[in-house]
XYZ file of C-alpha atoms in Angstrom:
410
model
C 0.000 0.000 0.000
C 1.456 3.357 -1.049
C 2.161 6.079 1.482
C -0.047 9.003 0.482
C 1.224 11.412 3.105
C 2.865 14.639 1.909
C 6.610 14.355 1.345
C 7.340 16.660 4.308
C 5.333 14.411 6.659
C 7.216 11.307 5.502
C 10.487 13.206 5.925
C 9.679 14.205 9.512
C 8.838 10.621 10.413
C 11.938 9.249 8.677
C 14.245 11.739 10.404
C 12.804 10.853 13.803
C 13.066 7.110 13.170
C 16.651 7.439 11.890
C 17.559 8.865 15.297
C 15.573 6.136 17.062
C 13.526 8.760 18.893
C 10.052 8.231 20.205
C 7.587 10.981 19.370
C 7.919 12.238 22.944
C 11.709 12.411 22.521
C 11.266 14.262 19.235
C 9.096 16.838 20.979
C 11.731 17.203 23.714
C 14.339 17.910 21.025
C 11.941 20.369 19.396
C 11.639 22.252 22.684
C 15.418 22.447 22.966
C 15.637 24.130 19.548
C 12.718 26.503 19.989
C 13.419 30.207 20.584
C 10.203 30.415 22.613
C 8.589 28.283 25.283
C 6.299 25.687 23.693
C 2.970 24.441 25.113
C 3.348 22.011 27.979
C 1.736 18.619 28.519
C 0.658 16.171 25.850
C -0.627 18.775 23.397
C 2.724 19.015 21.593
C 2.919 15.242 21.218
C -0.576 15.276 19.682
C 0.582 18.059 17.386
C 3.640 16.055 16.376
C 1.457 13.039 15.537
C -0.700 15.256 13.331
C 2.395 16.500 11.527
C 3.725 12.999 10.896
C 0.340 11.829 9.654
C 0.183 14.761 7.248
C -3.116 15.866 8.757
C -1.794 19.342 9.573
C 1.012 21.323 7.934
C 3.404 22.870 10.477
C 3.020 26.638 10.695
C 5.689 29.109 9.601
C 6.737 29.314 13.251
C 7.317 25.591 13.627
C 8.877 24.812 10.238
C 12.347 26.294 10.954
C 12.354 24.740 14.454
C 11.634 21.300 12.991
C 14.402 21.805 10.425
C 16.866 22.900 13.117
C 15.924 19.884 15.247
C 16.967 17.620 12.386
C 20.076 19.641 11.489
C 18.846 20.965 8.158
C 17.212 24.081 6.696
C 13.525 24.892 6.432
C 13.134 24.592 2.677
C 14.912 21.247 2.534
C 11.883 19.767 4.316
C 9.278 22.288 3.177
C 10.326 23.213 -0.377
C 9.145 26.157 -2.433
C 8.028 25.157 -5.893
C 9.184 27.028 -8.956
C 11.439 26.604 -11.989
C 12.846 29.082 -14.478
C 13.094 28.931 -18.253
C 16.464 30.414 -19.141
C 15.790 30.632 -22.877
C 12.517 32.455 -22.299
C 14.212 34.851 -19.886
C 16.780 35.912 -22.465
C 14.010 36.987 -24.818
C 11.854 38.506 -22.074
C 14.683 40.508 -20.550
C 16.317 41.730 -23.722
C 13.976 41.010 -26.613
C 16.802 39.082 -28.271
C 17.228 35.512 -29.429
C 20.704 33.949 -29.598
C 21.275 35.030 -33.220
C 20.361 38.593 -32.285
C 22.908 38.543 -29.482
C 25.618 37.229 -31.789
C 24.956 39.873 -34.420
C 25.043 42.674 -31.856
C 28.358 41.421 -30.519
C 29.853 42.502 -33.836
C 28.806 46.106 -33.274
C 31.390 48.697 -32.371
C 29.382 49.782 -29.320
C 27.902 47.421 -26.768
C 24.654 48.454 -25.089
C 23.342 47.321 -21.730
C 20.639 45.170 -23.325
C 23.335 43.050 -24.969
C 25.154 42.665 -21.662
C 21.879 41.675 -19.968
C 21.319 39.009 -22.611
C 24.877 37.713 -22.190
C 24.450 37.578 -18.420
C 21.269 35.528 -18.780
C 22.947 33.281 -21.366
C 25.710 32.531 -18.858
C 23.032 31.878 -16.240
C 21.272 29.443 -18.598
C 24.485 27.526 -19.295
C 25.217 27.259 -15.572
C 21.677 25.928 -15.111
C 22.311 23.184 -17.680
C 25.278 21.836 -15.731
C 23.361 19.071 -13.903
C 22.216 17.231 -17.032
C 23.897 18.444 -20.253
C 26.704 16.107 -21.482
C 30.092 17.358 -20.319
C 31.689 17.646 -23.754
C 28.734 19.613 -25.123
C 28.622 21.943 -22.132
C 32.376 22.526 -22.303
C 32.144 23.343 -26.015
C 29.269 25.797 -25.586
C 30.845 27.377 -22.522
C 34.142 27.973 -24.309
C 32.408 29.401 -27.377
C 30.460 31.944 -25.315
C 33.540 32.719 -23.235
C 35.451 33.532 -26.430
C 32.625 35.782 -27.640
C 32.341 37.653 -24.360
C 36.103 38.026 -24.021
C 36.171 39.545 -27.508
C 34.107 42.465 -26.233
C 37.134 43.828 -24.414
C 38.491 45.084 -27.733
C 35.414 47.271 -28.179
C 34.506 50.623 -26.646
C 33.261 50.008 -23.108
C 32.502 52.161 -20.120
C 34.190 51.268 -16.844
C 30.979 49.661 -15.590
C 30.563 47.683 -18.812
C 34.189 46.538 -18.646
C 33.615 45.223 -15.121
C 30.438 43.466 -16.250
C 32.258 41.789 -19.156
C 34.932 40.562 -16.746
C 32.259 39.205 -14.394
C 30.336 37.363 -17.131
C 33.639 35.923 -18.408
C 34.473 34.748 -14.895
C 31.128 32.931 -14.486
C 31.541 31.204 -17.842
C 35.126 30.245 -16.990
C 33.965 28.850 -13.642
C 31.521 26.615 -15.474
C 34.128 25.480 -18.001
C 36.613 24.714 -15.214
C 34.088 22.564 -13.370
C 33.259 20.603 -16.508
C 36.950 20.135 -17.321
C 37.444 18.633 -13.883
C 34.356 16.434 -14.291
C 35.948 15.006 -17.430
C 39.187 14.253 -15.592
C 41.340 17.047 -17.045
C 42.815 18.330 -13.773
C 45.558 20.446 -15.317
C 43.149 22.374 -17.550
C 40.679 22.798 -14.694
C 43.324 24.246 -12.378
C 44.545 26.659 -15.072
C 40.974 27.782 -15.651
C 40.401 28.185 -11.908
C 43.425 30.458 -11.600
C 42.175 32.532 -14.524
C 38.787 32.826 -12.813
C 40.400 34.126 -9.638
C 42.340 36.718 -11.650
C 39.171 37.845 -13.459
C 37.245 38.029 -10.190
C 39.919 40.143 -8.547
C 40.078 42.502 -11.520
C 36.267 42.821 -11.533
C 36.271 43.190 -7.726
C 33.669 40.421 -7.525
C 33.989 38.648 -4.177
C 31.299 36.065 -4.987
C 33.124 34.727 -8.037
C 36.404 34.775 -6.100
C 34.737 32.672 -3.420
C 33.717 30.105 -6.018
C 37.290 29.973 -7.343
C 38.413 29.009 -3.834
C 35.515 26.535 -3.646
C 36.859 24.846 -6.772
C 40.236 24.473 -5.051
C 38.512 22.906 -2.037
C 36.676 20.499 -4.361
C 39.894 19.553 -6.143
C 41.575 18.941 -2.767
C 38.657 16.799 -1.599
C 38.745 14.485 -4.597
C 42.548 14.089 -4.479
C 42.653 13.254 -0.767
C 44.275 16.513 0.341
C 42.019 16.976 3.361
C 44.080 19.710 4.995
C 44.033 21.484 1.633
C 40.222 21.461 1.816
C 40.340 23.315 5.113
C 42.811 25.920 3.799
C 40.798 26.577 0.625
C 37.531 26.749 2.558
C 38.948 29.292 4.965
C 40.379 31.424 2.146
C 37.069 31.401 0.297
C 35.045 32.203 3.391
C 37.230 35.223 4.105
C 36.487 36.802 0.720
C 32.829 35.738 0.291
C 31.423 35.608 3.826
C 27.953 36.872 2.904
C 27.422 34.953 -0.332
C 25.859 31.537 -0.895
C 29.252 30.041 -1.700
C 30.108 30.396 2.008
C 27.553 27.643 2.686
C 29.259 25.301 0.231
C 32.665 26.171 1.675
C 31.372 25.246 5.148
C 30.144 21.964 3.677
C 33.553 21.258 2.154
C 35.135 21.993 5.513
C 32.720 19.541 7.143
C 33.609 16.900 4.557
C 37.295 17.463 5.262
C 36.849 17.069 9.011
C 34.693 13.972 8.483
C 37.437 12.355 6.438
C 39.938 13.265 9.141
C 37.650 11.552 11.672
C 36.806 14.640 13.740
C 33.088 14.364 14.440
C 32.791 17.499 16.580
C 34.396 19.795 13.997
C 32.335 18.147 11.255
C 29.114 18.991 13.050
C 30.292 22.515 13.911
C 31.040 23.209 10.220
C 27.718 21.707 9.118
C 25.828 23.781 11.656
C 27.613 26.944 10.528
C 26.627 26.233 6.937
C 23.056 25.432 7.964
C 22.666 28.729 9.827
C 24.126 30.685 6.916
C 21.748 29.045 4.443
C 18.727 29.429 6.712
C 19.346 33.168 6.851
C 19.589 33.629 3.077
C 16.721 34.398 0.667
C 15.241 31.433 -1.162
C 17.053 31.066 -4.525
C 15.259 32.168 -7.685
C 16.943 29.533 -9.832
C 17.470 26.165 -8.155
C 19.032 24.680 -11.299
C 21.985 27.093 -11.339
C 25.176 25.220 -10.498
C 26.559 28.133 -8.492
C 23.482 28.459 -6.300
C 23.326 26.589 -2.996
C 19.746 25.393 -2.702
C 18.246 23.879 0.468
C 18.154 20.362 -0.985
C 21.898 20.560 -1.581
C 22.455 20.850 2.154
C 20.955 17.374 2.671
C 23.426 16.130 0.062
C 26.358 17.596 2.005
C 25.155 16.173 5.311
C 24.612 12.760 3.706
C 28.279 12.585 2.738
C 29.415 13.515 6.244
C 27.123 11.100 8.068
C 28.152 8.248 5.764
C 31.801 8.887 6.637
C 31.006 9.136 10.352
C 29.306 5.731 10.236
C 25.825 7.119 10.989
C 24.116 4.614 8.703
C 20.482 5.421 9.494
C 20.949 9.177 9.031
C 22.996 8.713 5.843
C 20.372 6.351 4.443
C 17.497 8.718 5.251
C 19.256 11.623 3.575
C 20.274 9.541 0.550
C 16.660 8.538 -0.025
C 15.652 12.179 0.283
C 18.300 13.271 -2.257
C 16.968 10.685 -4.708
C 13.337 11.664 -4.103
C 13.969 15.383 -4.572
C 16.167 14.747 -7.614
C 13.473 12.761 -9.451
C 10.880 14.655 -11.489
C 7.207 13.657 -11.617
C 7.797 11.656 -14.831
C 10.829 9.802 -13.469
C 13.418 12.067 -15.111
C 16.509 12.558 -12.973
C 16.940 16.301 -12.437
C 20.134 15.908 -10.395
C 21.848 12.790 -11.762
C 25.249 13.470 -10.183
C 23.854 13.977 -6.691
C 21.646 10.926 -7.138
C 24.605 8.778 -8.182
C 26.458 9.642 -4.967
C 23.273 9.015 -2.985
C 23.054 5.526 -4.484
C 26.667 4.850 -3.551
C 25.772 5.937 -0.014
C 22.915 3.413 0.017
C 25.380 0.830 -1.274
C 27.811 1.608 1.558
C 25.027 1.236 4.121
C 23.960 -2.072 2.570
C 27.539 -3.363 2.593
C 27.928 -2.459 6.262
C 24.776 -4.486 6.941
C 26.218 -7.451 5.083
C 23.963 -7.254 2.016
C 26.394 -7.627 -0.898
C 23.731 -7.984 -3.577
C 22.049 -4.698 -2.685
C 25.403 -2.965 -2.207
C 26.594 -3.954 -5.677
C 23.239 -3.105 -7.260
C 23.423 0.422 -5.897
C 27.102 0.722 -6.783
C 26.577 -0.375 -10.383
C 23.514 1.836 -10.755
C 25.580 4.846 -9.731
C 28.194 4.116 -12.406
C 25.696 3.946 -15.274
C 24.828 7.613 -15.645
C 25.845 9.583 -18.728
C 26.179 12.863 -16.780
C 28.695 12.464 -13.986
C 31.536 14.170 -12.204
C 34.155 11.461 -12.493
C 36.452 12.605 -9.629
C 33.578 12.996 -7.159
C 31.909 9.733 -8.178
C 35.168 7.805 -7.893
C 35.854 9.342 -4.491
C 32.683 7.972 -2.922
C 32.669 4.764 -4.976
C 36.069 3.822 -3.573
C 34.520 3.825 -0.088
C 32.097 1.160 -1.262
C 34.877 -0.674 -3.090
C 36.969 -0.826 0.098
C 34.086 -2.470 1.961
C 33.409 -4.929 -0.854
C 37.098 -5.816 -1.101
C 37.384 -6.263 2.671
C 34.224 -8.232 3.392
C 33.255 -9.907 0.101
C 36.525 -10.510 -1.738
C 35.561 -14.081 -2.639
C 32.173 -13.201 -4.126
C 31.884 -13.016 -7.921
C 29.464 -10.098 -7.928
C 31.799 -8.158 -5.667
C 34.729 -8.801 -7.977
C 32.659 -7.726 -10.974
C 31.893 -4.388 -9.348
C 35.535 -3.841 -8.416
C 36.626 -4.541 -11.989
C 34.034 -2.137 -13.372
C 35.178 0.573 -10.989
C 38.836 -0.063 -11.813
C 38.056 0.318 -15.524
C 36.255 3.587 -14.916
C 39.187 4.853 -12.836
C 41.421 4.675 -15.902
C 39.032 6.566 -18.187
C 40.416 9.962 -19.215
C-alpha cells in the first residue's frame, strides 16, 4: 500500500526514526531548539502526531524549528516550488534571441541590453550543468567565453568593462568545473586560476569565493584533506555573505569527516546550515553556483556516511533521490543521485547485504552525466568495503573490476 502522506510528513517521520527517537523524545528535542517556550503537557505530542500523519502542515513558526531539530534548513523539508526557463528569460529581458545577441556582438558599441542578454545566457548555461553532457557543455561554454572576451576590444565604459569581466568569470567557472568532471585536472586548475584573476580585476567577491571553492573540491577528490580546510577558509574570508560560504562550510565539514573529527564536522555543518537558513530562497534552483536547500541534505549525507551514521545517511540519501526525481521519473540531479546511491550501497555493505550494495554501486556508475572525480571518491569507499568483506564473491569482484576500468578513463 502506497504512502499518500505529503513528502514533508514522511520526511519528519523518517528523520525521527533514523535517530531512534520516540515521538515524545522528538518533541523534547523540538523544545530544545525553539526560541520560545512551547505548550506544555501532551498537546505538543498530539501536534507532532498530526504532523507525521500529514493531517496538519506545520506553521511558519514551527517549520524552521523542525528543520533545526533535524540539522537541516527549512526549505529542505518544506520546499518552495518554482522553476525558471532560461531561454525564455533571455528573450523577455532583452527582446533578443541567440542570433540577435551574436549579431550585436559585432557592433562597435555594446549596449546594456546586450550585456543583460549575455548575463542571462551565462546563467542558462550554468543551469544546464546538472544534465547536459560534459563535452557539449564545455564546447558551448568555451564558445560563449570567447565571444564575451572579444568584447574587451570594443569601446566600453568602466561599468561595462567590469560586467564583461564578471560574465567571463562565471563562464570560466563553469568550463573549469566541466573540465574537472571530465578528468582534465591540469586544464581545470589553469581555468580556476584565470577565474580568480578575473574576479579580482572585476572586484567580484562572490566569483572569487567560487574559485576558492573549486580548489577545495579539487583537494577533496585528491585526498588533500588539509588542503580542503585551507581553501575553505580562504574562500570564506572573501565571500562571507554569499551563498558560496555555505558550500565552503560543507567542504570543511567533509574534510573534518574524512579526518575523523566528528565534533568539527558537526560545527562546520551547523555553521553552513545557519548561513543558508538566513539567506533568501534562490530564484533559480538549477543554477550550479546556487546553494539550494536540498543541496544541504546532500552535504550532510556525505558527512554522516563517513562518520558511520548509517540510518541518518540512508534517510538523507533517499531524500536526495526523491527530490532529484521529477514527476515523470526524469533525474533532475543525476550526479547527486549517483552519490546518494553509492551511499545506500555503503550502508547495505555495512549491513552485510552484498547484492544490494553492488546493485546500488553499479547503478551509480551507469549515468551519462557524472563528475568522475567525485563519483570515484565515494565509490572507492564502497569498493573498500566490498574488497574487505566480500573478496571471494563473484558479484563483488565484478563491481571492483568495473570501478577499476572507470578509474582509468580519461
